[in-house]
Amino acid sequence: LILTTHQTSDLLPTIVSRCQRIRFRPLPPDTIRSLLMTQEGLERQEADVVARMAGGSYTRAVRLFHQGWIARRNWIIREITTPQAAVSRLALAEQLARLKDHLPDALECILSYYRDVLVWRYHPRQITNRDLQPEIEQAAASSRARELIDRIRATQEALRYLNANANPRLTMETLILQLDAA
């Protein structure tokens, strides 16, 4: 019998005491890229982008590809980085909230973008969204580290609220306003 969980605290202590813990490590992006190219027939550049977005999970990489997440990620990043009027920002929050089931993936896209902008200054080879390198480099030149950290924290907080069943639209409105304020 194999029992899986993200956290052992989700299980009763009597069950945990009778189990042997085996931790699975995420797959390296190169391995996922190779699998996507051989199993799914993706081109190298497309496979590389999806592999880096998948966070070490081959099944997530396949799902992201089939759901068109490269285009969606590009749209999300373009929308959050383009200066707009407050009304347009709230409309963006509503559009993101409509993604409902895919909202955590959308927030992960935002997180990875801001992380890349922050990391660019110190380790440019470590960025996740390598296909967006020119945009990331430009954003890194015009952003302060404190602003980026505030945006990352706001996005992480929004993810926590969504996991706690908060209202998606209110959560996204709050996030968009916090991203603009940072």
mmCIF file of the C-alpha atoms, coordinates in Angstrom:
data_MODEL
# 
_entry.id   MODEL 
# 
loop_
_atom_site.group_PDB 
_atom_site.id 
_atom_site.type_symbol 
_atom_site.label_atom_id 
_atom_site.label_alt_id 
_atom_site.label_comp_id 
_atom_site.label_asym_id 
_atom_site.label_entity_id 
_atom_site.label_seq_id 
_atom_site.pdbx_PDB_ins_code 
_atom_site.Cartn_x 
_atom_site.Cartn_y 
_atom_site.Cartn_z 
_atom_site.occupancy 
_atom_site.B_iso_or_equiv 
_atom_site.pdbx_formal_charge 
_atom_site.auth_seq_id 
_atom_site.auth_comp_id 
_atom_site.auth_asym_id 
_atom_site.auth_atom_id 
_atom_site.pdbx_PDB_model_num 
ATOM 1   C CA . LEU A 1 1   ? 0.000   0.000  0.000   1.00 0.00 ? 1   LEU A CA 1 
ATOM 2   C CA . ILE A 1 2   ? 1.389   3.391  -0.994  1.00 0.00 ? 2   ILE A CA 1 
ATOM 3   C CA . LEU A 1 3   ? 0.041   6.473  0.734   1.00 0.00 ? 3   LEU A CA 1 
ATOM 4   C CA . THR A 1 4   ? 0.928   9.907  -0.611  1.00 0.00 ? 4   THR A CA 1 
ATOM 5   C CA . THR A 1 5   ? 0.582   13.305 0.999   1.00 0.00 ? 5   THR A CA 1 
ATOM 6   C CA . HIS A 1 6   ? 2.195   16.712 0.788   1.00 0.00 ? 6   HIS A CA 1 
ATOM 7   C CA . GLN A 1 7   ? 2.523   16.976 4.568   1.00 0.00 ? 7   GLN A CA 1 
ATOM 8   C CA . THR A 1 8   ? 2.545   14.281 7.216   1.00 0.00 ? 8   THR A CA 1 
ATOM 9   C CA . SER A 1 9   ? 0.537   16.609 9.455   1.00 0.00 ? 9   SER A CA 1 
ATOM 10  C CA . ASP A 1 10  ? -2.432  15.894 7.158   1.00 0.00 ? 10  ASP A CA 1 
ATOM 11  C CA . LEU A 1 11  ? -2.460  12.299 8.461   1.00 0.00 ? 11  LEU A CA 1 
ATOM 12  C CA . LEU A 1 12  ? -3.286  10.820 11.818  1.00 0.00 ? 12  LEU A CA 1 
ATOM 13  C CA . PRO A 1 13  ? -0.209  10.191 13.995  1.00 0.00 ? 13  PRO A CA 1 
ATOM 14  C CA . THR A 1 14  ? -1.085  6.489  14.305  1.00 0.00 ? 14  THR A CA 1 
ATOM 15  C CA . ILE A 1 15  ? -0.939  6.130  10.526  1.00 0.00 ? 15  ILE A CA 1 
ATOM 16  C CA . VAL A 1 16  ? 2.310   8.089  10.210  1.00 0.00 ? 16  VAL A CA 1 
ATOM 17  C CA . SER A 1 17  ? 3.978   5.942  12.882  1.00 0.00 ? 17  SER A CA 1 
ATOM 18  C CA . ARG A 1 18  ? 3.307   2.810  10.814  1.00 0.00 ? 18  ARG A CA 1 
ATOM 19  C CA . CYS A 1 19  ? 4.615   4.214  7.542   1.00 0.00 ? 19  CYS A CA 1 
ATOM 20  C CA . GLN A 1 20  ? 8.027   4.357  5.966   1.00 0.00 ? 20  GLN A CA 1 
ATOM 21  C CA . ARG A 1 21  ? 8.682   7.829  4.581   1.00 0.00 ? 21  ARG A CA 1 
ATOM 22  C CA . ILE A 1 22  ? 10.049  8.072  1.038   1.00 0.00 ? 22  ILE A CA 1 
ATOM 23  C CA . ARG A 1 23  ? 10.672  11.550 -0.360  1.00 0.00 ? 23  ARG A CA 1 
ATOM 24  C CA . PHE A 1 24  ? 10.457  12.050 -4.085  1.00 0.00 ? 24  PHE A CA 1 
ATOM 25  C CA . ARG A 1 25  ? 12.711  14.701 -5.540  1.00 0.00 ? 25  ARG A CA 1 
ATOM 26  C CA . PRO A 1 26  ? 11.610  16.911 -8.422  1.00 0.00 ? 26  PRO A CA 1 
ATOM 27  C CA . LEU A 1 27  ? 12.926  15.937 -11.832 1.00 0.00 ? 27  LEU A CA 1 
ATOM 28  C CA . PRO A 1 28  ? 15.593  18.226 -13.297 1.00 0.00 ? 28  PRO A CA 1 
ATOM 29  C CA . PRO A 1 29  ? 14.327  20.460 -16.135 1.00 0.00 ? 29  PRO A CA 1 
ATOM 30  C CA . ASP A 1 30  ? 16.717  18.757 -18.603 1.00 0.00 ? 30  ASP A CA 1 
ATOM 31  C CA . THR A 1 31  ? 15.122  15.374 -17.895 1.00 0.00 ? 31  THR A CA 1 
ATOM 32  C CA . ILE A 1 32  ? 11.612  16.767 -18.311 1.00 0.00 ? 32  ILE A CA 1 
ATOM 33  C CA . ARG A 1 33  ? 12.640  18.543 -21.526 1.00 0.00 ? 33  ARG A CA 1 
ATOM 34  C CA . SER A 1 34  ? 14.026  15.279 -22.964 1.00 0.00 ? 34  SER A CA 1 
ATOM 35  C CA . LEU A 1 35  ? 10.867  13.395 -22.022 1.00 0.00 ? 35  LEU A CA 1 
ATOM 36  C CA . LEU A 1 36  ? 8.647   16.073 -23.573 1.00 0.00 ? 36  LEU A CA 1 
ATOM 37  C CA . MET A 1 37  ? 10.643  15.942 -26.787 1.00 0.00 ? 37  MET A CA 1 
ATOM 38  C CA . THR A 1 38  ? 10.560  12.140 -27.058 1.00 0.00 ? 38  THR A CA 1 
ATOM 39  C CA . GLN A 1 39  ? 7.139   11.355 -25.571 1.00 0.00 ? 39  GLN A CA 1 
ATOM 40  C CA . GLU A 1 40  ? 5.117   14.401 -26.660 1.00 0.00 ? 40  GLU A CA 1 
ATOM 41  C CA . GLY A 1 41  ? 7.026   15.437 -29.799 1.00 0.00 ? 41  GLY A CA 1 
ATOM 42  C CA . LEU A 1 42  ? 7.698   19.010 -28.669 1.00 0.00 ? 42  LEU A CA 1 
ATOM 43  C CA . GLU A 1 43  ? 10.378  21.181 -30.208 1.00 0.00 ? 43  GLU A CA 1 
ATOM 44  C CA . ARG A 1 44  ? 13.416  21.827 -28.008 1.00 0.00 ? 44  ARG A CA 1 
ATOM 45  C CA . GLN A 1 45  ? 12.675  25.495 -27.183 1.00 0.00 ? 45  GLN A CA 1 
ATOM 46  C CA . GLU A 1 46  ? 9.012   24.833 -26.368 1.00 0.00 ? 46  GLU A CA 1 
ATOM 47  C CA . ALA A 1 47  ? 9.922   21.773 -24.294 1.00 0.00 ? 47  ALA A CA 1 
ATOM 48  C CA . ASP A 1 48  ? 12.523  23.802 -22.391 1.00 0.00 ? 48  ASP A CA 1 
ATOM 49  C CA . VAL A 1 49  ? 9.996   26.532 -21.479 1.00 0.00 ? 49  VAL A CA 1 
ATOM 50  C CA . VAL A 1 50  ? 7.369   24.032 -20.302 1.00 0.00 ? 50  VAL A CA 1 
ATOM 51  C CA . ALA A 1 51  ? 9.949   21.947 -18.404 1.00 0.00 ? 51  ALA A CA 1 
ATOM 52  C CA . ARG A 1 52  ? 11.069  25.005 -16.432 1.00 0.00 ? 52  ARG A CA 1 
ATOM 53  C CA . MET A 1 53  ? 7.462   26.015 -15.709 1.00 0.00 ? 53  MET A CA 1 
ATOM 54  C CA . ALA A 1 54  ? 6.609   22.533 -14.382 1.00 0.00 ? 54  ALA A CA 1 
ATOM 55  C CA . GLY A 1 55  ? 8.619   22.727 -11.170 1.00 0.00 ? 55  GLY A CA 1 
ATOM 56  C CA . GLY A 1 56  ? 10.048  19.215 -11.455 1.00 0.00 ? 56  GLY A CA 1 
ATOM 57  C CA . SER A 1 57  ? 6.829   17.391 -12.389 1.00 0.00 ? 57  SER A CA 1 
ATOM 58  C CA . TYR A 1 58  ? 6.564   15.650 -15.752 1.00 0.00 ? 58  TYR A CA 1 
ATOM 59  C CA . THR A 1 59  ? 2.788   15.253 -15.514 1.00 0.00 ? 59  THR A CA 1 
ATOM 60  C CA . ARG A 1 60  ? 2.423   18.955 -14.714 1.00 0.00 ? 60  ARG A CA 1 
ATOM 61  C CA . ALA A 1 61  ? 4.622   19.767 -17.729 1.00 0.00 ? 61  ALA A CA 1 
ATOM 62  C CA . VAL A 1 62  ? 2.366   17.736 -20.023 1.00 0.00 ? 62  VAL A CA 1 
ATOM 63  C CA . ARG A 1 63  ? -0.744  19.359 -18.548 1.00 0.00 ? 63  ARG A CA 1 
ATOM 64  C CA . LEU A 1 64  ? 0.705   22.873 -18.880 1.00 0.00 ? 64  LEU A CA 1 
ATOM 65  C CA . PHE A 1 65  ? 1.615   22.237 -22.501 1.00 0.00 ? 65  PHE A CA 1 
ATOM 66  C CA . HIS A 1 66  ? -1.767  20.816 -23.484 1.00 0.00 ? 66  HIS A CA 1 
ATOM 67  C CA . GLN A 1 67  ? -3.572  23.698 -21.761 1.00 0.00 ? 67  GLN A CA 1 
ATOM 68  C CA . GLY A 1 68  ? -1.539  26.304 -23.652 1.00 0.00 ? 68  GLY A CA 1 
ATOM 69  C CA . TRP A 1 69  ? 0.252   27.756 -20.634 1.00 0.00 ? 69  TRP A CA 1 
ATOM 70  C CA . ILE A 1 70  ? 3.129   29.301 -22.564 1.00 0.00 ? 70  ILE A CA 1 
ATOM 71  C CA . ALA A 1 71  ? 0.763   31.766 -24.255 1.00 0.00 ? 71  ALA A CA 1 
ATOM 72  C CA . ARG A 1 72  ? -1.199  32.236 -21.028 1.00 0.00 ? 72  ARG A CA 1 
ATOM 73  C CA . ARG A 1 73  ? 1.995   32.915 -19.058 1.00 0.00 ? 73  ARG A CA 1 
ATOM 74  C CA . ASN A 1 74  ? 3.100   35.476 -21.633 1.00 0.00 ? 74  ASN A CA 1 
ATOM 75  C CA . TRP A 1 75  ? -0.291  37.203 -21.428 1.00 0.00 ? 75  TRP A CA 1 
ATOM 76  C CA . ILE A 1 76  ? -0.251  37.271 -17.603 1.00 0.00 ? 76  ILE A CA 1 
ATOM 77  C CA . ILE A 1 77  ? 3.272   38.698 -17.437 1.00 0.00 ? 77  ILE A CA 1 
ATOM 78  C CA . ARG A 1 78  ? 2.524   41.293 -20.112 1.00 0.00 ? 78  ARG A CA 1 
ATOM 79  C CA . GLU A 1 79  ? -0.634  42.378 -18.252 1.00 0.00 ? 79  GLU A CA 1 
ATOM 80  C CA . ILE A 1 80  ? 0.958   42.669 -14.802 1.00 0.00 ? 80  ILE A CA 1 
ATOM 81  C CA . THR A 1 81  ? 3.961   44.586 -16.098 1.00 0.00 ? 81  THR A CA 1 
ATOM 82  C CA . THR A 1 82  ? 2.134   47.055 -18.357 1.00 0.00 ? 82  THR A CA 1 
ATOM 83  C CA . PRO A 1 83  ? 1.129   50.275 -16.584 1.00 0.00 ? 83  PRO A CA 1 
ATOM 84  C CA . GLN A 1 84  ? -2.648  50.697 -16.751 1.00 0.00 ? 84  GLN A CA 1 
ATOM 85  C CA . ALA A 1 85  ? -5.443  52.719 -15.175 1.00 0.00 ? 85  ALA A CA 1 
ATOM 86  C CA . ALA A 1 86  ? -6.976  51.423 -11.940 1.00 0.00 ? 86  ALA A CA 1 
ATOM 87  C CA . VAL A 1 87  ? -10.168 50.328 -13.734 1.00 0.00 ? 87  VAL A CA 1 
ATOM 88  C CA . SER A 1 88  ? -8.135  48.245 -16.176 1.00 0.00 ? 88  SER A CA 1 
ATOM 89  C CA . ARG A 1 89  ? -6.237  46.701 -13.270 1.00 0.00 ? 89  ARG A CA 1 
ATOM 90  C CA . LEU A 1 90  ? -9.469  45.635 -11.590 1.00 0.00 ? 90  LEU A CA 1 
ATOM 91  C CA . ALA A 1 91  ? -10.655 44.194 -14.915 1.00 0.00 ? 91  ALA A CA 1 
ATOM 92  C CA . LEU A 1 92  ? -7.421  42.203 -15.034 1.00 0.00 ? 92  LEU A CA 1 
ATOM 93  C CA . ALA A 1 93  ? -8.104  40.910 -11.517 1.00 0.00 ? 93  ALA A CA 1 
ATOM 94  C CA . GLU A 1 94  ? -11.552 39.792 -12.676 1.00 0.00 ? 94  GLU A CA 1 
ATOM 95  C CA . GLN A 1 95  ? -10.085 38.036 -15.735 1.00 0.00 ? 95  GLN A CA 1 
ATOM 96  C CA . LEU A 1 96  ? -7.558  36.220 -13.576 1.00 0.00 ? 96  LEU A CA 1 
ATOM 97  C CA . ALA A 1 97  ? -10.234 35.238 -11.043 1.00 0.00 ? 97  ALA A CA 1 
ATOM 98  C CA . ARG A 1 98  ? -12.236 33.655 -13.885 1.00 0.00 ? 98  ARG A CA 1 
ATOM 99  C CA . LEU A 1 99  ? -9.378  31.194 -14.385 1.00 0.00 ? 99  LEU A CA 1 
ATOM 100 C CA . LYS A 1 100 ? -10.556 29.698 -11.056 1.00 0.00 ? 100 LYS A CA 1 
ATOM 101 C CA . ASP A 1 101 ? -9.199  26.132 -11.409 1.00 0.00 ? 101 ASP A CA 1 
ATOM 102 C CA . HIS A 1 102 ? -6.016  27.434 -13.053 1.00 0.00 ? 102 HIS A CA 1 
ATOM 103 C CA . LEU A 1 103 ? -5.487  30.373 -10.726 1.00 0.00 ? 103 LEU A CA 1 
ATOM 104 C CA . PRO A 1 104 ? -2.681  28.692 -8.714  1.00 0.00 ? 104 PRO A CA 1 
ATOM 105 C CA . ASP A 1 105 ? -0.796  28.092 -11.975 1.00 0.00 ? 105 ASP A CA 1 
ATOM 106 C CA . ALA A 1 106 ? -1.334  31.749 -12.943 1.00 0.00 ? 106 ALA A CA 1 
ATOM 107 C CA . LEU A 1 107 ? 0.061   32.880 -9.605  1.00 0.00 ? 107 LEU A CA 1 
ATOM 108 C CA . GLU A 1 108 ? 3.033   30.533 -10.029 1.00 0.00 ? 108 GLU A CA 1 
ATOM 109 C CA . CYS A 1 109 ? 3.731   32.291 -13.356 1.00 0.00 ? 109 CYS A CA 1 
ATOM 110 C CA . ILE A 1 110 ? 3.718   35.646 -11.586 1.00 0.00 ? 110 ILE A CA 1 
ATOM 111 C CA . LEU A 1 111 ? 5.975   34.297 -8.825  1.00 0.00 ? 111 LEU A CA 1 
ATOM 112 C CA . SER A 1 112 ? 8.481   32.836 -11.271 1.00 0.00 ? 112 SER A CA 1 
ATOM 113 C CA . TYR A 1 113 ? 8.631   36.094 -13.239 1.00 0.00 ? 113 TYR A CA 1 
ATOM 114 C CA . TYR A 1 114 ? 9.338   38.275 -10.197 1.00 0.00 ? 114 TYR A CA 1 
ATOM 115 C CA . ARG A 1 115 ? 11.801  35.701 -8.871  1.00 0.00 ? 115 ARG A CA 1 
ATOM 116 C CA . ASP A 1 116 ? 13.634  35.779 -12.194 1.00 0.00 ? 116 ASP A CA 1 
ATOM 117 C CA . VAL A 1 117 ? 13.780  39.584 -12.183 1.00 0.00 ? 117 VAL A CA 1 
ATOM 118 C CA . LEU A 1 118 ? 15.249  39.466 -8.670  1.00 0.00 ? 118 LEU A CA 1 
ATOM 119 C CA . VAL A 1 119 ? 17.717  36.670 -9.470  1.00 0.00 ? 119 VAL A CA 1 
ATOM 120 C CA . TRP A 1 120 ? 18.839  38.214 -12.783 1.00 0.00 ? 120 TRP A CA 1 
ATOM 121 C CA . ARG A 1 121 ? 21.225  40.680 -11.111 1.00 0.00 ? 121 ARG A CA 1 
ATOM 122 C CA . TYR A 1 122 ? 23.124  37.988 -9.245  1.00 0.00 ? 122 TYR A CA 1 
ATOM 123 C CA . HIS A 1 123 ? 22.779  34.740 -11.232 1.00 0.00 ? 123 HIS A CA 1 
ATOM 124 C CA . PRO A 1 124 ? 21.383  35.348 -14.735 1.00 0.00 ? 124 PRO A CA 1 
ATOM 125 C CA . ARG A 1 125 ? 21.877  31.706 -15.694 1.00 0.00 ? 125 ARG A CA 1 
ATOM 126 C CA . GLN A 1 126 ? 19.514  30.608 -12.909 1.00 0.00 ? 126 GLN A CA 1 
ATOM 127 C CA . ILE A 1 127 ? 16.362  32.230 -14.289 1.00 0.00 ? 127 ILE A CA 1 
ATOM 128 C CA . THR A 1 128 ? 13.373  30.010 -15.035 1.00 0.00 ? 128 THR A CA 1 
ATOM 129 C CA . ASN A 1 129 ? 11.798  31.972 -17.881 1.00 0.00 ? 129 ASN A CA 1 
ATOM 130 C CA . ARG A 1 130 ? 14.821  31.997 -20.164 1.00 0.00 ? 130 ARG A CA 1 
ATOM 131 C CA . ASP A 1 131 ? 12.731  32.747 -23.235 1.00 0.00 ? 131 ASP A CA 1 
ATOM 132 C CA . LEU A 1 132 ? 11.769  36.063 -21.588 1.00 0.00 ? 132 LEU A CA 1 
ATOM 133 C CA . GLN A 1 133 ? 15.367  37.064 -20.891 1.00 0.00 ? 133 GLN A CA 1 
ATOM 134 C CA . PRO A 1 134 ? 15.235  40.496 -22.603 1.00 0.00 ? 134 PRO A CA 1 
ATOM 135 C CA . GLU A 1 135 ? 12.108  41.497 -20.655 1.00 0.00 ? 135 GLU A CA 1 
ATOM 136 C CA . ILE A 1 136 ? 13.562  40.176 -17.406 1.00 0.00 ? 136 ILE A CA 1 
ATOM 137 C CA . GLU A 1 137 ? 16.850  41.997 -17.960 1.00 0.00 ? 137 GLU A CA 1 
ATOM 138 C CA . GLN A 1 138 ? 15.028  45.271 -18.659 1.00 0.00 ? 138 GLN A CA 1 
ATOM 139 C CA . ALA A 1 139 ? 12.782  44.851 -15.593 1.00 0.00 ? 139 ALA A CA 1 
ATOM 140 C CA . ALA A 1 140 ? 15.790  44.042 -13.400 1.00 0.00 ? 140 ALA A CA 1 
ATOM 141 C CA . ALA A 1 141 ? 17.504  47.255 -14.471 1.00 0.00 ? 141 ALA A CA 1 
ATOM 142 C CA . SER A 1 142 ? 14.510  49.374 -13.490 1.00 0.00 ? 142 SER A CA 1 
ATOM 143 C CA . SER A 1 143 ? 13.386  47.589 -10.300 1.00 0.00 ? 143 SER A CA 1 
ATOM 144 C CA . ARG A 1 144 ? 14.622  47.690 -6.732  1.00 0.00 ? 144 ARG A CA 1 
ATOM 145 C CA . ALA A 1 145 ? 15.088  44.460 -4.787  1.00 0.00 ? 145 ALA A CA 1 
ATOM 146 C CA . ARG A 1 146 ? 12.707  45.609 -2.020  1.00 0.00 ? 146 ARG A CA 1 
ATOM 147 C CA . GLU A 1 147 ? 9.881   46.147 -4.563  1.00 0.00 ? 147 GLU A CA 1 
ATOM 148 C CA . LEU A 1 148 ? 10.421  42.698 -6.045  1.00 0.00 ? 148 LEU A CA 1 
ATOM 149 C CA . ILE A 1 149 ? 10.442  41.029 -2.647  1.00 0.00 ? 149 ILE A CA 1 
ATOM 150 C CA . ASP A 1 150 ? 7.181   42.816 -1.745  1.00 0.00 ? 150 ASP A CA 1 
ATOM 151 C CA . ARG A 1 151 ? 5.590   41.603 -4.991  1.00 0.00 ? 151 ARG A CA 1 
ATOM 152 C CA . ILE A 1 152 ? 6.761   38.041 -4.360  1.00 0.00 ? 152 ILE A CA 1 
ATOM 153 C CA . ARG A 1 153 ? 5.364   38.108 -0.818  1.00 0.00 ? 153 ARG A CA 1 
ATOM 154 C CA . ALA A 1 154 ? 2.032   39.525 -2.011  1.00 0.00 ? 154 ALA A CA 1 
ATOM 155 C CA . THR A 1 155 ? 1.734   36.754 -4.604  1.00 0.00 ? 155 THR A CA 1 
ATOM 156 C CA . GLN A 1 156 ? 2.632   34.059 -2.067  1.00 0.00 ? 156 GLN A CA 1 
ATOM 157 C CA . GLU A 1 157 ? 0.036   35.495 0.302   1.00 0.00 ? 157 GLU A CA 1 
ATOM 158 C CA . ALA A 1 158 ? -2.597  35.371 -2.448  1.00 0.00 ? 158 ALA A CA 1 
ATOM 159 C CA . LEU A 1 159 ? -1.744  31.709 -3.033  1.00 0.00 ? 159 LEU A CA 1 
ATOM 160 C CA . ARG A 1 160 ? -2.164  30.973 0.673   1.00 0.00 ? 160 ARG A CA 1 
ATOM 161 C CA . TYR A 1 161 ? -5.528  32.744 0.731   1.00 0.00 ? 161 TYR A CA 1 
ATOM 162 C CA . LEU A 1 162 ? -6.753  30.791 -2.291  1.00 0.00 ? 162 LEU A CA 1 
ATOM 163 C CA . ASN A 1 163 ? -5.662  27.527 -0.654  1.00 0.00 ? 163 ASN A CA 1 
ATOM 164 C CA . ALA A 1 164 ? -7.738  28.587 2.376   1.00 0.00 ? 164 ALA A CA 1 
ATOM 165 C CA . ASN A 1 165 ? -10.811 29.032 0.104   1.00 0.00 ? 165 ASN A CA 1 
ATOM 166 C CA . ALA A 1 166 ? -10.787 32.825 -0.001  1.00 0.00 ? 166 ALA A CA 1 
ATOM 167 C CA . ASN A 1 167 ? -12.898 34.575 -2.614  1.00 0.00 ? 167 ASN A CA 1 
ATOM 168 C CA . PRO A 1 168 ? -10.820 34.409 -5.846  1.00 0.00 ? 168 PRO A CA 1 
ATOM 169 C CA . ARG A 1 169 ? -11.948 37.780 -7.196  1.00 0.00 ? 169 ARG A CA 1 
ATOM 170 C CA . LEU A 1 170 ? -11.270 39.668 -3.963  1.00 0.00 ? 170 LEU A CA 1 
ATOM 171 C CA . THR A 1 171 ? -7.940  37.906 -3.596  1.00 0.00 ? 171 THR A CA 1 
ATOM 172 C CA . MET A 1 172 ? -6.920  38.852 -7.122  1.00 0.00 ? 172 MET A CA 1 
ATOM 173 C CA . GLU A 1 173 ? -8.077  42.455 -6.711  1.00 0.00 ? 173 GLU A CA 1 
ATOM 174 C CA . THR A 1 174 ? -6.009  42.735 -3.550  1.00 0.00 ? 174 THR A CA 1 
ATOM 175 C CA . LEU A 1 175 ? -3.003  41.157 -5.244  1.00 0.00 ? 175 LEU A CA 1 
ATOM 176 C CA . ILE A 1 176 ? -3.144  43.415 -8.298  1.00 0.00 ? 176 ILE A CA 1 
ATOM 177 C CA . LEU A 1 177 ? -3.391  46.508 -6.102  1.00 0.00 ? 177 LEU A CA 1 
ATOM 178 C CA . GLN A 1 178 ? -0.462  45.296 -3.981  1.00 0.00 ? 178 GLN A CA 1 
ATOM 179 C CA . LEU A 1 179 ? 1.638   44.604 -7.080  1.00 0.00 ? 179 LEU A CA 1 
ATOM 180 C CA . ASP A 1 180 ? 0.971   48.139 -8.302  1.00 0.00 ? 180 ASP A CA 1 
ATOM 181 C CA . ALA A 1 181 ? 1.750   49.658 -4.895  1.00 0.00 ? 181 ALA A CA 1 
ATOM 182 C CA . ALA A 1 182 ? 5.115   47.875 -4.545  1.00 0.00 ? 182 ALA A CA 1 
# 
